[in-house]
Coordinates of C-alpha atoms in Angstrom, one line a residue:
M1 CA -1.3 43.2 -82.2
P2 CA 2.0 44.6 -81.2
L3 CA 4.5 42.1 -79.8
A4 CA 4.7 43.9 -76.4
Q5 CA 0.9 43.6 -75.8
A6 CA 0.9 39.9 -76.9
H7 CA 3.7 39.1 -74.5
M8 CA 1.9 40.8 -71.6
K9 CA -1.3 38.9 -72.4
R10 CA 0.6 35.6 -72.5
T11 CA 2.2 36.5 -69.1
R12 CA -1.1 37.3 -67.5
R13 CA -2.5 34.0 -68.7
G14 CA 0.5 32.2 -67.4
A15 CA 0.2 33.8 -64.0
K16 CA -3.5 33.1 -63.8
G17 CA -2.8 29.4 -64.7
Y18 CA -0.1 29.2 -62.1
R19 CA -2.5 30.5 -59.4
L20 CA -5.2 28.1 -60.5
R21 CA -2.7 25.2 -60.2
Q22 CA -1.6 26.4 -56.8
L23 CA -5.2 26.6 -55.6
A24 CA -5.9 23.1 -56.9
R25 CA -2.9 21.8 -55.0
L26 CA -4.1 23.5 -51.8
L27 CA -7.6 22.1 -52.2
E28 CA -6.2 18.7 -52.8
A29 CA -4.0 18.9 -49.8
G30 CA -6.9 20.2 -47.7
L31 CA -9.0 17.3 -48.9
Y32 CA -6.4 14.7 -47.9
I33 CA -6.1 16.4 -44.4
A34 CA -9.8 16.4 -44.0
L35 CA -10.0 12.7 -44.9
F36 CA -7.2 11.9 -42.5
F37 CA -8.9 13.6 -39.6
I38 CA -12.3 12.0 -40.5
F39 CA -10.5 8.6 -40.5
V40 CA -8.9 9.3 -37.1
Y41 CA -12.2 10.4 -35.7
Y42 CA -14.0 7.3 -36.8
L43 CA -11.2 5.1 -35.7
A44 CA -11.1 6.7 -32.2
S45 CA -14.9 6.4 -32.1
Y46 CA -14.7 2.8 -33.0
I47 CA -12.0 2.0 -30.5
T48 CA -13.7 3.9 -27.7
G49 CA -17.2 2.6 -28.5
S50 CA -16.2 -1.0 -29.1
G51 CA -15.1 -1.5 -25.4
R52 CA -12.2 -3.7 -26.3
Y53 CA -9.7 -1.4 -24.6
A54 CA -12.0 -0.3 -21.7
V55 CA -10.6 -0.7 -18.2
R56 CA -12.0 -3.8 -16.8
N57 CA -9.3 -5.0 -14.4
I58 CA -7.2 -3.0 -11.9
L59 CA -4.3 -4.9 -10.2
V60 CA -2.6 -3.4 -7.2
Y61 CA 0.8 -4.5 -5.9
G62 CA 2.9 -3.4 -2.9
E63 CA -0.1 -2.7 -0.7
G64 CA 0.1 -3.3 3.1
A65 CA -1.2 -0.5 5.3
V66 CA -2.9 0.8 2.2
T67 CA -5.6 -1.6 0.8
T68 CA -6.4 -2.4 -2.7
E69 CA -9.8 -0.8 -2.2
D70 CA -8.1 2.4 -1.0
V71 CA -6.0 2.6 -4.2
R72 CA -8.9 1.8 -6.5
A73 CA -11.0 4.4 -4.8
V74 CA -8.5 7.3 -5.4
A75 CA -7.5 6.0 -8.9
R76 CA -11.1 6.7 -10.0
L77 CA -11.0 4.3 -13.0
D78 CA -13.9 2.3 -14.5
S79 CA -15.1 0.8 -17.8
R80 CA -15.6 4.3 -19.2
D81 CA -11.8 4.8 -19.3
N82 CA -9.9 3.6 -22.3
L83 CA -6.3 2.2 -22.0
L84 CA -5.2 3.9 -25.2
F85 CA -6.1 7.4 -23.9
L86 CA -5.4 6.9 -20.2
D87 CA -3.4 9.6 -18.5
R88 CA -1.2 7.4 -16.4
E89 CA 0.7 10.2 -14.7
A90 CA -2.6 11.7 -13.4
V91 CA -3.6 8.4 -12.0
A92 CA -0.2 8.0 -10.3
R93 CA -0.5 11.4 -8.8
R94 CA -4.0 10.6 -7.4
V95 CA -2.7 7.4 -5.8
A96 CA 0.5 9.1 -4.4
A97 CA -1.8 11.6 -2.6
L98 CA -2.6 8.8 -0.1
P99 CA -0.7 9.6 3.1
Y100 CA 0.9 6.1 3.3
V101 CA 2.0 6.1 -0.4
A102 CA 5.5 7.3 -1.1
G103 CA 5.3 6.7 -4.8
A104 CA 3.1 5.0 -7.5
E105 CA 3.7 3.6 -10.9
V106 CA 0.9 2.9 -13.4
Q107 CA 1.3 0.5 -16.3
R108 CA -1.0 -0.8 -19.1
E109 CA -1.5 -4.4 -19.9
F110 CA -3.6 -4.7 -23.1
P111 CA -6.3 -5.1 -23.8
N112 CA -8.1 -4.1 -20.6
T113 CA -5.9 -4.2 -17.5
I114 CA -4.3 -1.5 -15.4
V115 CA -1.4 -2.4 -13.0
I116 CA -0.7 0.0 -10.1
T117 CA 2.5 -0.6 -8.1
I118 CA 2.9 1.4 -4.9
S119 CA 5.7 1.9 -2.4
E120 CA 4.6 2.6 1.1
R121 CA 5.9 4.8 3.9
K122 CA 6.5 3.0 7.2
A123 CA 5.4 4.3 10.6
V124 CA 8.4 4.7 12.9
A125 CA 7.1 7.0 15.7
T126 CA 3.9 8.3 17.3
L127 CA 3.5 12.1 17.6
I128 CA 1.4 13.4 20.5
A129 CA -0.3 16.7 19.5
G130 CA -2.5 18.0 22.2
R131 CA -4.8 15.1 23.0
R132 CA -4.4 13.5 19.6
A133 CA -1.9 10.9 18.4
F134 CA -0.6 10.5 14.9
L135 CA 1.7 8.0 13.2
L136 CA 4.8 9.4 11.5
D137 CA 7.4 8.0 9.0
R138 CA 11.0 8.9 9.3
E139 CA 10.7 12.1 7.2
G140 CA 7.8 13.5 9.3
H141 CA 4.9 12.5 7.0
V142 CA 1.7 12.2 8.9
L143 CA 0.3 8.8 8.0
R144 CA -2.9 8.6 10.1
E145 CA -4.4 9.5 13.3
T146 CA -4.5 6.8 16.0
E147 CA -6.2 6.4 19.4
P148 CA -4.0 7.9 22.1
S149 CA -4.7 4.8 24.2
A150 CA -3.6 2.5 21.4
E151 CA -0.2 0.7 21.6
P152 CA 2.2 3.3 20.1
I153 CA 4.5 2.5 17.2
G154 CA 8.0 3.6 18.1
P155 CA 8.5 6.1 20.8
L156 CA 6.0 8.9 21.6
I157 CA 7.3 12.2 20.4
T158 CA 6.0 14.9 22.7
N159 CA 6.2 18.6 23.4
V160 CA 7.0 19.7 19.9
P161 CA 6.6 23.5 19.7
E162 CA 4.5 25.3 17.0
L163 CA 2.8 22.3 15.7
G164 CA -0.5 23.9 14.8
V165 CA -3.1 21.7 13.1
V166 CA -1.9 18.3 12.2
T167 CA -3.6 16.5 9.3
P168 CA -2.8 13.1 7.7
G169 CA -0.9 13.7 4.5
D170 CA 1.0 16.6 5.8
R171 CA 4.8 16.6 6.2
L172 CA 5.8 18.3 9.4
A173 CA 9.1 20.2 9.1
Q174 CA 9.4 21.7 12.6
P175 CA 13.1 21.6 13.5
A176 CA 12.5 20.0 16.9
L177 CA 10.5 17.2 15.4
Q178 CA 12.9 16.6 12.6
E179 CA 15.8 16.4 15.2
A180 CA 13.7 13.9 17.3
L181 CA 13.2 11.7 14.2
A182 CA 16.9 11.9 13.3
L183 CA 17.8 10.9 16.9
W184 CA 15.5 7.9 16.8
D185 CA 16.9 6.9 13.4
A186 CA 20.4 7.0 14.7
F187 CA 19.5 5.3 18.0
G188 CA 18.0 2.2 16.4
P189 CA 21.2 0.6 15.0
A190 CA 23.2 1.2 18.3
P191 CA 23.9 -1.9 20.5
I192 CA 22.0 -0.4 23.4
A193 CA 18.8 -0.3 21.3
R194 CA 18.6 -4.1 21.5
E195 CA 18.6 -4.0 25.4
V196 CA 16.2 -1.1 26.2
N197 CA 12.8 0.2 25.1
V198 CA 12.4 3.9 24.3
S199 CA 9.1 5.1 25.6
E200 CA 9.3 8.8 24.8
I201 CA 11.3 11.6 23.2
S202 CA 10.5 15.0 24.4
A203 CA 11.4 17.5 21.6
E204 CA 11.3 20.8 23.4
S205 CA 13.8 22.4 21.0
P206 CA 16.2 21.3 18.3
V207 CA 19.1 21.4 20.8
H208 CA 17.3 19.9 23.7
L209 CA 15.9 16.5 23.3
T210 CA 15.0 14.3 26.2
M211 CA 14.7 10.5 25.9
F212 CA 12.9 8.2 28.4
L213 CA 13.7 4.5 28.7
E214 CA 11.5 2.0 30.4
E215 CA 14.5 0.3 32.0
V216 CA 15.8 3.3 34.0
P217 CA 14.2 6.0 36.2
F218 CA 16.3 8.9 34.8
A219 CA 16.1 10.8 31.5
I220 CA 18.8 11.0 28.8
R221 CA 19.5 14.4 27.3
W222 CA 20.6 14.8 23.7
G223 CA 21.6 17.8 21.7
R224 CA 22.0 18.6 18.0
S225 CA 25.2 16.9 17.1
D226 CA 26.4 13.5 15.9
Y227 CA 23.6 11.3 17.4
T228 CA 25.2 8.1 16.1
M229 CA 28.4 8.9 18.0
Q230 CA 26.4 9.8 21.1
A231 CA 24.5 6.5 20.9
E232 CA 27.7 4.5 20.5
R233 CA 29.2 6.2 23.6
L234 CA 26.0 5.5 25.5
S235 CA 26.2 1.9 24.4
V236 CA 29.8 1.6 25.6
L237 CA 28.8 3.1 29.0
W238 CA 25.8 0.8 29.3
R239 CA 27.9 -2.2 28.6
E240 CA 30.7 -1.2 31.0
K241 CA 28.1 -0.6 33.8
A242 CA 26.0 -3.6 32.9
G243 CA 23.0 -1.3 32.7
Q244 CA 23.5 0.0 36.2
L245 CA 24.2 3.7 35.6
P246 CA 24.5 5.7 38.8
C247 CA 22.1 8.5 37.6
V248 CA 19.0 9.5 39.4
E249 CA 17.7 12.5 37.6
Y250 CA 19.3 12.6 34.1
L251 CA 22.3 11.6 32.0
D252 CA 23.4 14.4 29.7
L253 CA 25.2 13.5 26.5
R254 CA 25.3 17.1 25.0
F255 CA 28.9 17.9 26.0
D256 CA 30.8 15.6 23.7
E257 CA 33.3 13.5 25.7
D258 CA 32.0 14.8 29.1
L259 CA 29.0 12.7 30.2
V260 CA 27.1 14.4 33.0
C261 CA 25.2 12.0 35.3
R262 CA 23.1 13.5 38.1

């Protein structure tokens, strides 16, 4: 046999052997991978079926207006859920959807306990929308509907334009309403707030807010500006006059240093 033909024959046998060895390595690797997934499958089946890590206890911290039962209901957890495979973020989102809940954190305590910690929104004012009343927090989140005849929390906020349908869980962003809440937030720390009771804030527009106090027969007009400064000036005037302001119809604070009393 010529040398060239013998060399080509040996080369073909070598290439064939190399391909067979490569195929054997691939089959071996595939076998190991298959065995690994079979192991993981049976391990997961054992863990899930054994019940050792099944959710059996749900602890809730931080509740007040929101009850433990409220949180457990929306968390939608039971013994069919497994701590190892639990989507904690999904549970936290479901709990945070409650109107009173500002945020929720979900933690696992092995082997079978879920701990849910919530932070709550606080009602600071009562919105009147048509013939219905709703509790609001300081950012304008609608917490719940309340009876119009019930004792209000904070002042009544009335006459807000373009409200539309109000539903618990909404955040109301109407400029006039947001200004009324900002006014109430700034008024609270002022010295006068300890001596008077604010019954109502009429929010007709962002630049025309009217406050009514139980202690005086006249209204107080506010505009979009520095409410903290306006409240301080009103406190000084209230102290100087010992609460006996000579106004009959209104006191207008909207003109900076010029207080208009009529």
